[in-house]
Amino acid sequence: MKDAKLVAKAHANHTSEIVITPTVTVGGQQLFIVGGPCAIESMAQMETIAQAHLPIQGLRGGIYKPRTSPYAFQGLGEVGLDILSAIRQRYGLPVVTEVMAIHQIEKLLPHADVLQVGSRNMQNFDLLKALGEIDKPVLLKRGLAATVAEFVMAAEYIASHGNPNIILCERGIRSFDSYTRNVLDLGAVVALKQITHLPVLVDPSHATGKRELVAGLARGAIAAGADGLMIECHPEPEQSVSDARQTLSLEAMAELVHSLIPIAQAVNRSIPSPVMS
Ligand code: PEP
Ligand code: MN
C-alpha cells in the first residue's frame, strides 16, 4: 500500500485506540460491540432495545438509509434523529449512525458519537474529505466491490483531510455465490490489521444476510483479530422494515455476545460490561 502514509502501520506494534466517549474506546484490549436495528423505526423500538441492557458498547440505527430501490423505506430522517438523540441522552449509550451526504454531517454531529460511511459511499471522495474536517470518529465500511487497497486509500482520504479517528469495517464483498448476501472476507481483516494501525470491525449481518449465519462468523471474526463487531438486532426481527432476514432477536444478540467471551480470552481481548447507565 505504497501511497498510504497516515493510516499505514509504522511498526509491528503500531495500533490506534480511537476514543468514542470518555469511557468507550475501540482498538485497545477491549472489544467494541455495536448492536441495533438496521433502521430506526420508532421510539418504542429503540426504548425496548435500550431497556434490554444488551452487553454492547454502542447502539446502531440508520435514519438515512441507502436503499437499492427508491420506493423502499428511506429512513425516518430528522424524526429518527430526535429518537436517536433522546435514547442516547436517556441511556448514555454511544450511538453510531450513517451519514449519506455532506449536508447531513452538521445535523448528525451533535447527536451521534460515530458517523458511519456505508458501503455504497466508500469512494464518495467529497464525503470522505468533508469527514476529514471533523474530529468525531468515522466508521468506514468496505465498498461492496472494493479491493483492500481501495479501502485503505478511502481511509487515507479521511486521515489526509485532518481526521485521524477512523474505524474500518469489513462487511462482505460481492462474489459469484448468492447463497450468502455477500462473502465475508476475513482474510482482509487480518491483512488490514497488518497494513494499517486502525481498528477493524466486522459486520457479519450484511456479510451473510442470514441470521442463522451471524453468530458463527462473529466468533470467527474475533478469533481472526477483529477489534469488534457491528450486528443488527431488533425486538421483533421478522418485523424489521429493512434487513429482517439477517436481523437477530435481542435474546440471540445477548447470547451471541456471551458466546464470544472464551474466544476473546483466547486472543487476549476482553468484552467490557455494558455502558448503559
Ligand atoms: C448498514 O450498516 O446499515 C448498511 C447499510 O450497511 P452497508 O453499508 O455495509 O451495506
Ligand atoms: Mn441493514
Short mmCIF file of C-alpha atoms and ligand atoms in Angstrom, two decimals:
data_model
loop_
_atom_site.label_atom_id
_atom_site.label_comp_id
_atom_site.label_asym_id
_atom_site.label_seq_id
_atom_site.Cartn_x
_atom_site.Cartn_y
_atom_site.Cartn_z
CA MET A 1 0.00 0.00 0.00
CA LYS A 2 2.72 2.41 -1.07
CA ASP A 3 0.52 5.52 -1.15
CA ALA A 4 -0.93 5.16 2.34
CA LYS A 5 1.04 7.47 4.58
CA LEU A 6 -1.16 8.27 7.54
CA VAL A 7 -3.15 5.08 8.06
CA ALA A 8 -0.25 2.69 7.38
CA LYS A 9 1.39 0.92 10.30
CA ALA A 10 4.76 2.47 11.12
CA HIS A 11 5.98 -0.60 13.02
CA ALA A 12 4.62 -4.01 14.00
CA ASN A 13 3.10 -2.88 17.33
CA HIS A 14 1.59 0.33 15.98
CA THR A 15 -2.15 0.34 16.76
CA SER A 16 -4.52 3.23 17.29
CA GLU A 17 -7.12 3.28 20.01
CA ILE A 18 -9.98 5.52 18.95
CA VAL A 19 -11.85 7.32 21.71
CA ILE A 20 -15.62 7.15 21.27
CA THR A 21 -16.57 8.63 24.65
CA PRO A 22 -14.53 9.09 27.84
CA THR A 23 -15.36 5.51 28.82
CA VAL A 24 -15.56 3.73 25.47
CA THR A 25 -12.69 3.16 23.06
CA VAL A 26 -12.06 0.88 20.10
CA GLY A 27 -8.79 -0.70 19.09
CA GLY A 28 -7.46 -1.33 22.60
CA GLN A 29 -7.58 -4.56 24.58
CA GLN A 30 -11.36 -4.42 24.93
CA LEU A 31 -13.67 -5.28 22.07
CA PHE A 32 -16.23 -2.78 20.79
CA ILE A 33 -19.56 -4.41 20.01
CA VAL A 34 -22.27 -2.38 18.31
CA GLY A 35 -25.83 -3.66 18.07
CA GLY A 36 -29.17 -2.29 16.98
CA PRO A 37 -31.64 -2.27 14.17
CA CYS A 38 -30.90 -1.68 10.53
CA ALA A 39 -33.16 1.37 10.66
CA ILE A 40 -34.66 3.38 13.48
CA GLU A 41 -38.40 2.78 13.20
CA SER A 42 -39.98 4.22 16.34
CA MET A 43 -39.27 5.43 19.86
CA ALA A 44 -40.85 2.23 21.23
CA GLN A 45 -38.47 0.08 19.19
CA MET A 46 -35.40 1.93 20.47
CA GLU A 47 -36.67 2.05 24.08
CA THR A 48 -37.16 -1.72 24.05
CA ILE A 49 -33.61 -2.23 22.78
CA ALA A 50 -32.10 0.18 25.31
CA GLN A 51 -34.06 -1.36 28.18
CA ALA A 52 -32.86 -4.86 27.26
CA HIS A 53 -29.42 -3.86 28.65
CA LEU A 54 -27.63 -5.78 25.96
CA PRO A 55 -23.94 -6.45 26.58
CA ILE A 56 -22.90 -3.94 23.91
CA GLN A 57 -20.80 -0.77 23.88
CA GLY A 58 -22.57 1.03 21.06
CA LEU A 59 -26.07 1.32 19.65
CA ARG A 60 -26.61 1.48 15.90
CA GLY A 61 -29.62 2.57 13.88
CA GLY A 62 -29.95 4.18 10.48
CA ILE A 63 -32.04 7.28 9.97
CA TYR A 64 -30.77 7.94 6.44
CA LYS A 65 -30.92 4.61 4.64
CA PRO A 66 -29.20 3.86 1.33
CA ARG A 67 -31.75 1.53 -0.27
CA THR A 68 -31.44 -0.24 -3.60
CA SER A 69 -34.98 0.77 -4.56
CA PRO A 70 -36.14 4.38 -4.39
CA TYR A 71 -39.57 3.00 -3.41
CA ALA A 72 -38.24 1.22 -0.31
CA PHE A 73 -38.26 2.83 3.16
CA GLN A 74 -35.61 5.54 3.10
CA GLY A 75 -35.27 6.03 6.87
CA LEU A 76 -37.10 8.36 9.24
CA GLY A 77 -34.69 11.24 8.65
CA GLU A 78 -34.90 14.03 11.20
CA VAL A 79 -37.73 12.34 13.14
CA GLY A 80 -35.35 9.41 13.58
CA LEU A 81 -32.62 11.76 14.71
CA ASP A 82 -34.84 13.02 17.54
CA ILE A 83 -35.42 9.42 18.64
CA LEU A 84 -31.72 8.59 18.48
CA SER A 85 -30.80 11.69 20.40
CA ALA A 86 -33.39 11.05 23.14
CA ILE A 87 -32.25 7.44 23.59
CA ARG A 88 -28.61 8.48 23.69
CA GLN A 89 -29.30 11.00 26.42
CA ARG A 90 -31.62 8.76 28.40
CA TYR A 91 -29.44 5.64 28.39
CA GLY A 92 -25.94 7.01 27.88
CA LEU A 93 -25.06 4.51 25.18
CA PRO A 94 -22.80 5.76 22.37
CA VAL A 95 -24.61 5.82 19.04
CA VAL A 96 -23.46 5.02 15.52
CA THR A 97 -25.49 6.20 12.54
CA GLU A 98 -24.92 6.51 8.82
CA VAL A 99 -24.19 9.76 7.02
CA MET A 100 -25.04 9.64 3.33
CA ALA A 101 -24.34 13.20 2.26
CA ILE A 102 -22.19 16.16 3.23
CA HIS A 103 -25.16 18.31 4.28
CA GLN A 104 -26.18 15.69 6.87
CA ILE A 105 -22.87 15.91 8.76
CA GLU A 106 -23.77 19.09 10.58
CA LYS A 107 -27.18 17.72 11.61
CA LEU A 108 -25.75 14.46 12.93
CA LEU A 109 -22.70 15.78 14.75
CA PRO A 110 -24.41 16.91 17.98
CA HIS A 111 -26.42 13.67 18.28
CA ALA A 112 -24.10 10.84 17.20
CA ASP A 113 -20.85 9.52 18.66
CA VAL A 114 -19.70 7.80 15.46
CA LEU A 115 -20.63 8.69 11.87
CA GLN A 116 -20.84 5.68 9.59
CA VAL A 117 -19.96 5.78 5.91
CA GLY A 118 -21.87 2.97 4.24
CA SER A 119 -20.51 0.53 1.73
CA ARG A 120 -22.14 2.37 -1.17
CA ASN A 121 -20.34 5.58 -0.24
CA MET A 122 -16.86 4.21 0.48
CA GLN A 123 -15.47 6.05 -2.53
CA ASN A 124 -17.62 9.16 -2.27
CA PHE A 125 -14.46 11.20 -2.07
CA ASP A 126 -16.15 14.53 -1.37
CA LEU A 127 -17.96 12.97 1.59
CA LEU A 128 -14.69 11.44 2.84
CA LYS A 129 -12.93 14.81 2.54
CA ALA A 130 -15.74 16.52 4.46
CA LEU A 131 -15.50 13.88 7.21
CA GLY A 132 -11.79 14.66 7.34
CA GLU A 133 -12.71 18.12 8.58
CA ILE A 134 -14.47 16.88 11.73
CA ASP A 135 -12.93 15.19 14.73
CA LYS A 136 -15.65 12.66 15.59
CA PRO A 137 -14.83 9.01 14.82
CA VAL A 138 -15.84 7.80 11.36
CA LEU A 139 -16.77 4.16 10.82
CA LEU A 140 -15.84 3.41 7.22
CA LYS A 141 -17.44 0.31 5.72
CA ARG A 142 -15.74 -1.53 2.90
CA GLY A 143 -17.28 -0.95 -0.51
CA LEU A 144 -19.26 -3.91 -1.81
CA ALA A 145 -16.73 -4.46 -4.59
CA ALA A 146 -13.73 -2.61 -3.20
CA THR A 147 -10.25 -4.08 -3.01
CA VAL A 148 -8.30 -3.93 0.23
CA ALA A 149 -6.07 -1.27 -1.35
CA GLU A 150 -9.07 0.88 -2.32
CA PHE A 151 -10.46 0.50 1.20
CA VAL A 152 -7.18 1.61 2.77
CA MET A 153 -6.93 4.59 0.42
CA ALA A 154 -10.51 5.63 1.24
CA ALA A 155 -9.45 5.77 4.91
CA GLU A 156 -6.38 7.75 3.83
CA TYR A 157 -8.72 10.38 2.32
CA ILE A 158 -10.30 10.99 5.74
CA ALA A 159 -6.95 10.99 7.53
CA SER A 160 -5.27 13.25 4.98
CA HIS A 161 -8.01 15.83 5.43
CA GLY A 162 -7.34 16.01 9.14
CA ASN A 163 -9.40 13.37 10.96
CA PRO A 164 -7.32 10.50 12.37
CA ASN A 165 -10.32 8.93 14.14
CA ILE A 166 -11.17 6.18 11.68
CA ILE A 167 -12.61 2.73 12.31
CA LEU A 168 -12.66 0.26 9.42
CA CYS A 169 -15.47 -2.27 8.97
CA GLU A 170 -15.39 -5.37 6.77
CA ARG A 171 -18.98 -6.17 5.74
CA GLY A 172 -18.54 -8.72 3.00
CA ILE A 173 -17.92 -8.30 -0.71
CA ARG A 174 -19.77 -9.35 -3.86
CA SER A 175 -18.89 -12.73 -5.30
CA PHE A 176 -20.42 -15.39 -7.52
CA ASP A 177 -22.34 -17.25 -4.82
CA SER A 178 -25.75 -15.87 -3.92
CA TYR A 179 -26.23 -18.33 -1.04
CA THR A 180 -25.00 -15.59 1.26
CA ARG A 181 -25.78 -11.92 0.59
CA ASN A 182 -22.05 -11.16 0.41
CA VAL A 183 -18.87 -13.09 1.17
CA LEU A 184 -17.20 -12.19 4.45
CA ASP A 185 -13.53 -11.56 3.76
CA LEU A 186 -11.77 -12.50 7.00
CA GLY A 187 -8.50 -12.51 5.06
CA ALA A 188 -8.98 -8.78 4.59
CA VAL A 189 -9.45 -8.34 8.34
CA VAL A 190 -6.10 -9.98 9.07
CA ALA A 191 -4.48 -8.03 6.22
CA LEU A 192 -5.92 -4.69 7.34
CA LYS A 193 -4.61 -5.29 10.87
CA GLN A 194 -1.17 -5.85 9.34
CA ILE A 195 -1.26 -2.93 6.88
CA THR A 196 -2.91 -0.23 8.99
CA HIS A 197 -2.88 0.85 12.63
CA LEU A 198 -6.65 1.44 12.57
CA PRO A 199 -9.23 -0.63 14.45
CA VAL A 200 -11.12 -3.11 12.28
CA LEU A 201 -14.69 -4.20 12.98
CA VAL A 202 -16.65 -6.95 11.26
CA ASP A 203 -20.31 -6.79 10.28
CA PRO A 204 -21.48 -10.39 9.90
CA SER A 205 -25.10 -9.26 9.38
CA HIS A 206 -24.67 -7.58 6.00
CA ALA A 207 -21.93 -10.07 5.13
CA THR A 208 -24.29 -13.04 5.28
CA GLY A 209 -27.84 -11.72 5.01
CA LYS A 210 -29.00 -14.72 7.06
CA ARG A 211 -29.45 -14.55 10.82
CA GLU A 212 -28.50 -18.19 11.38
CA LEU A 213 -25.01 -17.50 10.00
CA VAL A 214 -24.29 -14.38 12.03
CA ALA A 215 -23.09 -15.87 15.35
CA GLY A 216 -20.63 -18.31 13.78
CA LEU A 217 -18.99 -15.59 11.70
CA ALA A 218 -18.97 -13.18 14.63
CA ARG A 219 -16.95 -15.75 16.59
CA GLY A 220 -14.64 -16.32 13.64
CA ALA A 221 -14.08 -12.58 13.27
CA ILE A 222 -13.00 -12.17 16.89
CA ALA A 223 -10.73 -15.20 16.61
CA ALA A 224 -9.18 -13.63 13.49
CA GLY A 225 -8.29 -10.48 15.41
CA ALA A 226 -11.17 -8.08 14.71
CA ASP A 227 -11.48 -5.25 17.25
CA GLY A 228 -15.22 -5.59 17.46
CA LEU A 229 -18.46 -6.25 15.67
CA MET A 230 -21.45 -4.48 14.23
CA ILE A 231 -24.58 -6.62 14.34
CA GLU A 232 -28.23 -5.94 13.51
CA CYS A 233 -30.79 -6.85 16.16
CA HIS A 234 -34.42 -5.88 16.76
CA PRO A 235 -37.13 -6.62 19.36
CA GLU A 236 -39.20 -8.27 16.60
CA PRO A 237 -36.65 -9.23 13.94
CA GLU A 238 -39.23 -10.59 11.48
CA GLN A 239 -41.00 -7.22 11.56
CA SER A 240 -37.87 -5.15 10.75
CA VAL A 241 -38.65 -2.68 7.99
CA SER A 242 -35.30 -3.44 6.41
CA ASP A 243 -32.91 -6.38 6.50
CA ALA A 244 -35.33 -8.56 8.51
CA ARG A 245 -33.80 -11.79 7.24
CA GLN A 246 -30.38 -11.04 8.76
CA THR A 247 -31.61 -9.43 11.97
CA LEU A 248 -31.19 -11.17 15.34
CA SER A 249 -33.63 -11.08 18.24
CA LEU A 250 -32.40 -9.26 21.34
CA GLU A 251 -32.10 -12.61 23.12
CA ALA A 252 -29.96 -14.04 20.31
CA MET A 253 -27.81 -10.93 20.37
CA ALA A 254 -27.13 -11.27 24.11
CA GLU A 255 -26.41 -14.98 23.71
CA LEU A 256 -24.00 -14.28 20.85
CA VAL A 257 -22.01 -11.78 22.90
CA HIS A 258 -21.76 -14.24 25.81
CA SER A 259 -20.50 -16.91 23.44
CA LEU A 260 -17.63 -14.60 22.45
CA ILE A 261 -16.16 -14.45 25.96
CA PRO A 262 -13.88 -17.53 25.73
CA ILE A 263 -12.86 -16.64 22.18
CA ALA A 264 -11.93 -13.11 23.21
CA GLN A 265 -9.89 -14.51 26.10
CA ALA A 266 -8.06 -16.87 23.77
CA VAL A 267 -6.84 -13.89 21.70
CA ASN A 268 -6.04 -11.72 24.74
CA ARG A 269 -9.08 -9.50 24.41
CA SER A 270 -11.98 -8.86 26.72
CA ILE A 271 -15.59 -7.82 26.46
CA PRO A 272 -16.40 -4.77 28.55
CA SER A 273 -19.50 -4.62 30.66
CA PRO A 274 -22.36 -2.69 29.06
CA VAL A 275 -22.01 1.08 29.11
CA MET A 276 -25.63 1.95 29.72
CA SER A 277 -26.46 3.78 32.89
C1 PEP B 1 -25.80 -0.53 7.37
O1 PEP B 1 -24.89 -0.83 8.16
O2 PEP B 1 -26.88 -0.07 7.75
C2 PEP B 1 -25.61 -0.71 5.92
C3 PEP B 1 -26.44 -0.17 5.04
O3 PEP B 1 -24.56 -1.49 5.63
P1 PEP B 1 -23.66 -1.49 4.30
O4 PEP B 1 -23.33 -0.07 4.00
O5 PEP B 1 -22.46 -2.30 4.74
O6 PEP B 1 -24.47 -2.17 3.24
MN MN B 2 -29.04 -3.16 7.28
#
